Amino acid sequence: MMALRRAAMMVPRAVGAQRAAAPIAVQAAQVRWMANSLDDRRHALEDSYFNKEDERLMRNLLTKLKKQADVADEHRAAGQVASEKSHLMQIVEKYNMSAKDVEALLAWKHEVVH
């Protein structure tokens, strides 16, 4: 941009039409620069939005696959639930939590947040 300004100042005064066009060229370069930066911001915002959407959809897909796997292999699912409950009880046993609260905590762990 500074090069354009310098070029505009170096135009000989005898050529009036070219001299008048130089500030317009500088303004056009500034407008192009602003448009490029706005395009970059727009692209960044679009990328961020679609990344979040992809993450949400993948999380939902993972939940669906887990539910299908739990239905298809009940033995593994029961073992997984027992293992999670055992590990959780090791952590919270000092708080004397009721079985209902432990179940609620496990349900919260697997809750899908949209």
mmCIF file of C-alpha atoms in Angstrom:
data_model
loop_
_atom_site.group_PDB
_atom_site.id
_atom_site.type_symbol
_atom_site.label_atom_id
_atom_site.label_comp_id
_atom_site.label_asym_id
_atom_site.label_seq_id
_atom_site.Cartn_x
_atom_site.Cartn_y
_atom_site.Cartn_z
ATOM 1 C CA MET A 1 0.000 0.000 0.000
ATOM 2 C CA MET A 2 2.877 2.361 0.771
ATOM 3 C CA ALA A 3 4.393 1.513 -2.600
ATOM 4 C CA LEU A 4 1.230 2.691 -4.315
ATOM 5 C CA ARG A 5 1.319 5.963 -2.392
ATOM 6 C CA ARG A 6 4.948 6.512 -3.286
ATOM 7 C CA ALA A 7 4.194 5.722 -6.908
ATOM 8 C CA ALA A 8 1.300 8.193 -6.842
ATOM 9 C CA MET A 9 3.581 10.946 -5.478
ATOM 10 C CA MET A 10 6.237 10.295 -8.108
ATOM 11 C CA VAL A 11 3.884 10.913 -11.029
ATOM 12 C CA PRO A 12 5.034 14.060 -12.850
ATOM 13 C CA ARG A 13 2.843 17.105 -12.364
ATOM 14 C CA ALA A 14 2.671 17.705 -16.099
ATOM 15 C CA VAL A 15 0.453 14.664 -16.585
ATOM 16 C CA GLY A 16 -2.747 15.780 -14.845
ATOM 17 C CA ALA A 17 -5.013 12.844 -15.785
ATOM 18 C CA GLN A 18 -2.604 10.215 -14.540
ATOM 19 C CA ARG A 19 -2.020 12.160 -11.346
ATOM 20 C CA ALA A 20 -5.732 12.382 -10.612
ATOM 21 C CA ALA A 21 -6.128 8.652 -11.132
ATOM 22 C CA ALA A 22 -3.392 7.740 -8.628
ATOM 23 C CA PRO A 23 -5.387 8.511 -5.430
ATOM 24 C CA ILE A 24 -8.228 6.405 -6.842
ATOM 25 C CA ALA A 25 -5.804 3.507 -7.278
ATOM 26 C CA VAL A 26 -4.696 3.892 -3.654
ATOM 27 C CA GLN A 27 -8.327 3.867 -2.489
ATOM 28 C CA ALA A 28 -9.058 0.808 -4.606
ATOM 29 C CA ALA A 29 -6.119 -1.017 -3.036
ATOM 30 C CA GLN A 30 -7.385 -0.137 0.448
ATOM 31 C CA VAL A 31 -10.875 -1.386 -0.396
ATOM 32 C CA ARG A 32 -9.445 -4.644 -1.761
ATOM 33 C CA TRP A 33 -7.413 -5.089 1.431
ATOM 34 C CA MET A 34 -10.508 -4.545 3.617
ATOM 35 C CA ALA A 35 -12.572 -6.936 1.498
ATOM 36 C CA ASN A 36 -9.872 -9.608 1.809
ATOM 37 C CA SER A 37 -9.720 -9.261 5.602
ATOM 38 C CA LEU A 38 -13.518 -9.466 5.844
ATOM 39 C CA ASP A 39 -13.509 -12.552 3.605
ATOM 40 C CA ASP A 40 -10.886 -14.136 5.854
ATOM 41 C CA ARG A 41 -13.019 -13.430 8.940
ATOM 42 C CA ARG A 42 -16.123 -14.810 7.236
ATOM 43 C CA HIS A 43 -14.273 -17.987 6.268
ATOM 44 C CA ALA A 44 -12.943 -18.383 9.816
ATOM 45 C CA LEU A 45 -16.428 -17.987 11.296
ATOM 46 C CA GLU A 46 -17.869 -20.484 8.818
ATOM 47 C CA ASP A 47 -15.122 -22.990 9.604
ATOM 48 C CA SER A 48 -15.729 -22.601 13.332
ATOM 49 C CA TYR A 49 -19.483 -23.095 12.931
ATOM 50 C CA PHE A 50 -19.129 -26.200 10.788
ATOM 51 C CA ASN A 51 -16.493 -27.681 13.105
ATOM 52 C CA LYS A 52 -18.906 -27.317 16.036
ATOM 53 C CA GLU A 53 -21.732 -28.838 14.003
ATOM 54 C CA ASP A 54 -19.519 -31.753 12.975
ATOM 55 C CA GLU A 55 -18.538 -32.324 16.604
ATOM 56 C CA ARG A 56 -22.182 -32.319 17.723
ATOM 57 C CA LEU A 57 -23.215 -34.729 14.975
ATOM 58 C CA MET A 58 -20.298 -37.059 15.684
ATOM 59 C CA ARG A 59 -21.187 -37.084 19.386
ATOM 60 C CA ASN A 60 -24.787 -38.013 18.536
ATOM 61 C CA LEU A 61 -23.570 -40.723 16.174
ATOM 62 C CA LEU A 62 -21.292 -42.156 18.862
ATOM 63 C CA THR A 63 -24.205 -42.251 21.318
ATOM 64 C CA LYS A 64 -26.380 -44.028 18.775
ATOM 65 C CA LEU A 65 -23.654 -46.589 18.062
ATOM 66 C CA LYS A 66 -23.167 -47.228 21.782
ATOM 67 C CA LYS A 67 -26.888 -47.831 22.254
ATOM 68 C CA GLN A 68 -26.933 -50.228 19.310
ATOM 69 C CA ALA A 69 -23.891 -52.070 20.665
ATOM 70 C CA ASP A 70 -25.528 -52.324 24.098
ATOM 71 C CA VAL A 71 -28.610 -53.911 22.527
ATOM 72 C CA ALA A 72 -26.585 -56.286 20.333
ATOM 73 C CA ASP A 73 -24.221 -57.442 23.104
ATOM 74 C CA GLU A 74 -26.112 -57.351 26.399
ATOM 75 C CA HIS A 75 -23.436 -59.306 28.278
ATOM 76 C CA ARG A 76 -20.730 -56.765 27.429
ATOM 77 C CA ALA A 77 -23.078 -53.890 28.238
ATOM 78 C CA ALA A 78 -23.899 -55.358 31.665
ATOM 79 C CA GLY A 79 -20.198 -55.839 32.361
ATOM 80 C CA GLN A 80 -19.459 -52.253 31.340
ATOM 81 C CA VAL A 81 -22.183 -50.876 33.624
ATOM 82 C CA ALA A 82 -20.937 -52.999 36.544
ATOM 83 C CA SER A 83 -17.356 -51.864 35.919
ATOM 84 C CA GLU A 84 -18.320 -48.181 35.780
ATOM 85 C CA LYS A 85 -20.405 -48.507 38.946
ATOM 86 C CA SER A 86 -17.544 -50.265 40.762
ATOM 87 C CA HIS A 87 -15.023 -47.581 39.781
ATOM 88 C CA LEU A 88 -17.435 -44.805 40.736
ATOM 89 C CA MET A 89 -18.117 -46.385 44.110
ATOM 90 C CA GLN A 90 -14.366 -46.446 44.821
ATOM 91 C CA ILE A 91 -14.286 -42.704 44.260
ATOM 92 C CA VAL A 92 -17.460 -41.665 46.116
ATOM 93 C CA GLU A 93 -17.692 -44.284 48.886
ATOM 94 C CA LYS A 94 -16.369 -41.805 51.470
ATOM 95 C CA TYR A 95 -19.413 -39.575 50.807
ATOM 96 C CA ASN A 96 -21.954 -42.292 51.703
ATOM 97 C CA MET A 97 -23.988 -41.739 48.539
ATOM 98 C CA SER A 98 -27.185 -43.694 48.106
ATOM 99 C CA ALA A 99 -27.554 -46.204 45.263
ATOM 100 C CA LYS A 100 -30.108 -43.871 43.679
ATOM 101 C CA ASP A 101 -27.578 -41.017 43.628
ATOM 102 C CA VAL A 102 -24.892 -43.277 42.121
ATOM 103 C CA GLU A 103 -27.312 -44.335 39.363
ATOM 104 C CA ALA A 104 -28.187 -40.673 38.720
ATOM 105 C CA LEU A 105 -24.495 -39.812 38.495
ATOM 106 C CA LEU A 106 -23.879 -42.604 35.985
ATOM 107 C CA ALA A 107 -26.901 -41.464 33.946
ATOM 108 C CA TRP A 108 -25.520 -37.916 33.971
ATOM 109 C CA LYS A 109 -22.131 -39.198 32.776
ATOM 110 C CA HIS A 110 -23.732 -40.700 29.675
ATOM 111 C CA GLU A 111 -26.132 -37.841 29.032
ATOM 112 C CA VAL A 112 -25.900 -36.300 25.576
ATOM 113 C CA VAL A 113 -25.532 -32.529 25.640
ATOM 114 C CA HIS A 114 -26.757 -30.714 22.521
#
